[in-house]
Tab-separated table of C-alpha atoms in Angstrom:
chain	number	residue	atom	x	y	z
A	167	MET	CA	-10.027	-115.841	-39.098
A	168	ARG	CA	-9.475	-113.678	-36.036
A	169	LYS	CA	-8.477	-116.635	-33.892
A	170	LEU	CA	-6.128	-117.866	-36.615
A	171	LYS	CA	-4.357	-114.481	-36.604
A	172	ILE	CA	-3.972	-114.633	-32.823
A	173	VAL	CA	-2.409	-118.112	-32.977
A	174	ILE	CA	-0.111	-117.251	-35.911
A	175	THR	CA	1.061	-114.146	-34.045
A	176	LYS	CA	1.897	-116.251	-30.974
A	177	ILE	CA	3.821	-118.762	-33.079
A	178	LEU	CA	5.798	-116.039	-34.856
A	179	LYS	CA	6.566	-114.337	-31.528
A	180	GLN	CA	8.361	-117.537	-30.523
A	181	VAL	CA	10.730	-116.822	-33.426
A	182	TYR	CA	11.055	-113.061	-32.864
A	183	PRO	CA	9.213	-110.836	-30.347
A	184	ASP	CA	8.173	-107.939	-32.613
A	185	VAL	CA	5.393	-109.212	-34.890
A	186	PHE	CA	2.730	-107.248	-36.757
A	187	TYR	CA	-0.176	-108.196	-38.995
A	188	GLU	CA	-0.135	-106.474	-42.425
A	189	SER	CA	1.859	-103.388	-41.343
A	190	ALA	CA	4.131	-102.262	-38.536
A	191	HIS	CA	3.750	-99.158	-36.416
A	192	ASP	CA	5.755	-96.159	-37.633
A	193	ASP	CA	7.881	-96.263	-34.495
A	194	ALA	CA	8.458	-100.047	-34.476
A	195	PRO	CA	12.055	-100.925	-33.570
A	196	TYR	CA	14.060	-102.805	-36.180
A	197	PRO	CA	14.183	-105.650	-36.919
A	198	TYR	CA	10.567	-106.814	-36.916
A	199	LEU	CA	8.260	-109.281	-38.649
A	200	VAL	CA	5.155	-108.417	-40.650
A	201	TYR	CA	2.884	-111.192	-41.876
A	202	ALA	CA	-0.069	-111.337	-44.234
A	203	PHE	CA	-2.254	-113.976	-45.818
A	204	GLY	CA	-2.425	-114.277	-49.590
A	205	SER	CA	-5.343	-115.456	-51.681
A	206	GLY	CA	-6.000	-119.086	-50.936
A	207	PHE	CA	-8.168	-121.838	-52.298
A	208	ASN	CA	-10.255	-124.651	-50.913
A	209	ASN	CA	-9.516	-128.302	-51.656
A	210	ARG	CA	-12.766	-129.673	-50.152
A	211	HIS	CA	-11.697	-130.072	-46.527
A	212	ASN	CA	-8.862	-127.571	-46.132
A	213	GLU	CA	-8.110	-124.040	-47.111
A	214	ILE	CA	-4.653	-123.687	-48.630
A	215	ILE	CA	-3.482	-120.141	-47.822
A	216	PRO	CA	-0.115	-118.543	-48.596
A	217	LEU	CA	1.396	-116.952	-45.489
A	218	ASP	CA	4.047	-114.324	-46.216
A	219	VAL	CA	6.331	-113.297	-43.362
A	220	ASP	CA	8.445	-110.218	-44.074
A	221	ILE	CA	11.570	-109.631	-42.018
A	222	TRP	CA	12.417	-105.918	-41.967
A	223	ASP	CA	15.703	-104.479	-40.775
A	224	LEU	CA	17.596	-101.202	-40.926
A	225	ASN	CA	21.192	-102.303	-40.647
A	226	GLU	CA	24.293	-102.457	-42.814
A	227	SER	CA	24.658	-106.186	-42.224
A	228	SER	CA	22.078	-108.813	-43.102
A	229	GLN	CA	23.270	-111.078	-40.271
A	230	GLU	CA	20.215	-110.582	-38.062
A	231	ILE	CA	17.808	-111.122	-40.956
A	232	ASP	CA	19.660	-114.337	-41.833
A	233	GLU	CA	19.362	-115.589	-38.256
A	234	ILE	CA	15.631	-114.796	-38.079
A	235	MET	CA	15.106	-116.408	-41.485
A	236	THR	CA	16.801	-119.599	-40.278
A	237	GLU	CA	14.485	-119.717	-37.250
A	238	LEU	CA	11.405	-119.108	-39.421
A	239	LYS	CA	12.322	-122.008	-41.697
A	240	ARG	CA	12.299	-124.270	-38.646
A	241	LEU	CA	8.518	-123.783	-38.565
A	242	ASP	CA	8.316	-126.099	-41.587
A	243	GLY	CA	5.921	-128.911	-40.668
A	244	LYS	CA	4.583	-127.078	-37.593
A	245	CYS	CA	1.133	-128.408	-36.651
A	246	TYR	CA	-1.450	-126.773	-34.425
A	247	THR	CA	-4.779	-128.114	-33.164
A	248	ASP	CA	-7.397	-126.807	-30.747
A	249	GLU	CA	-11.163	-127.165	-30.369
A	250	ASP	CA	-11.871	-124.669	-33.194
A	251	MET	CA	-9.236	-125.308	-35.837
A	252	GLN	CA	-6.206	-127.189	-36.956
A	253	PHE	CA	-3.476	-126.213	-39.357
A	254	SER	CA	-0.028	-127.063	-40.634
A	255	LEU	CA	2.702	-124.758	-41.917
A	256	TYR	CA	4.987	-125.797	-44.760
A	257	TYR	CA	7.976	-123.747	-45.880
A	258	ASP	CA	7.633	-122.759	-49.530
A	259	ARG	CA	10.313	-120.216	-50.493
A	260	THR	CA	12.372	-117.202	-49.516
A	261	LEU	CA	12.490	-114.028	-51.601
A	262	ASP	CA	14.713	-110.962	-51.381
A	263	THR	CA	12.066	-108.237	-51.352
A	264	SER	CA	14.277	-105.352	-50.245
A	265	PRO	CA	13.007	-101.939	-51.320
A	266	GLU	CA	15.054	-99.635	-53.544
A	267	ASP	CA	16.000	-97.693	-50.425
A	268	ARG	CA	19.348	-99.388	-49.721
A	269	ASN	CA	19.171	-98.605	-45.985
A	270	HIS	CA	16.249	-100.964	-45.421
A	271	LYS	CA	16.547	-104.702	-45.790
A	272	ARG	CA	13.625	-107.065	-46.264
A	273	MET	CA	13.343	-110.782	-46.861
A	274	THR	CA	10.063	-112.621	-47.343
A	275	VAL	CA	9.591	-116.183	-46.150
A	276	THR	CA	6.481	-117.819	-47.606
A	277	PHE	CA	4.664	-120.753	-46.064
A	278	GLU	CA	1.774	-122.845	-47.294
A	279	LEU	CA	-0.827	-122.796	-44.517
A	280	ARG	CA	-3.200	-125.765	-44.651
A	281	TYR	CA	-6.119	-124.681	-42.505
A	282	HIS	CA	-9.154	-126.634	-41.383
A	283	GLU	CA	-11.994	-125.248	-39.274
A	284	ARG	CA	-13.190	-127.918	-36.884
A	285	ARG	CA	-16.909	-128.426	-36.521
A	286	VAL	CA	-18.486	-129.917	-33.457
């Protein structure tokens, strides 16, 4: 799972440079991305894992979030393969998950991650 996190981080950094796993640093500059894996299941050969990517911003306008969200959606169908694993990302949905604090904005883009560990 560690290598998967490293690869996912690299892919997300192609969309936006500030990416964190599970939580951002207190002093992280806005906007930034935070991703986490949900509870998945196994369908014999693949693990199907929800991948939630939160876009956080502290701005009056949602323009930057919208632009990042558009770029994230372009990851739909993204495939990755190396000697240890292979996976595909499929866009699932977008949710407005903004907190009650009106200053912060947050959108969540969810992907279905179809992961397969390669065995030699």
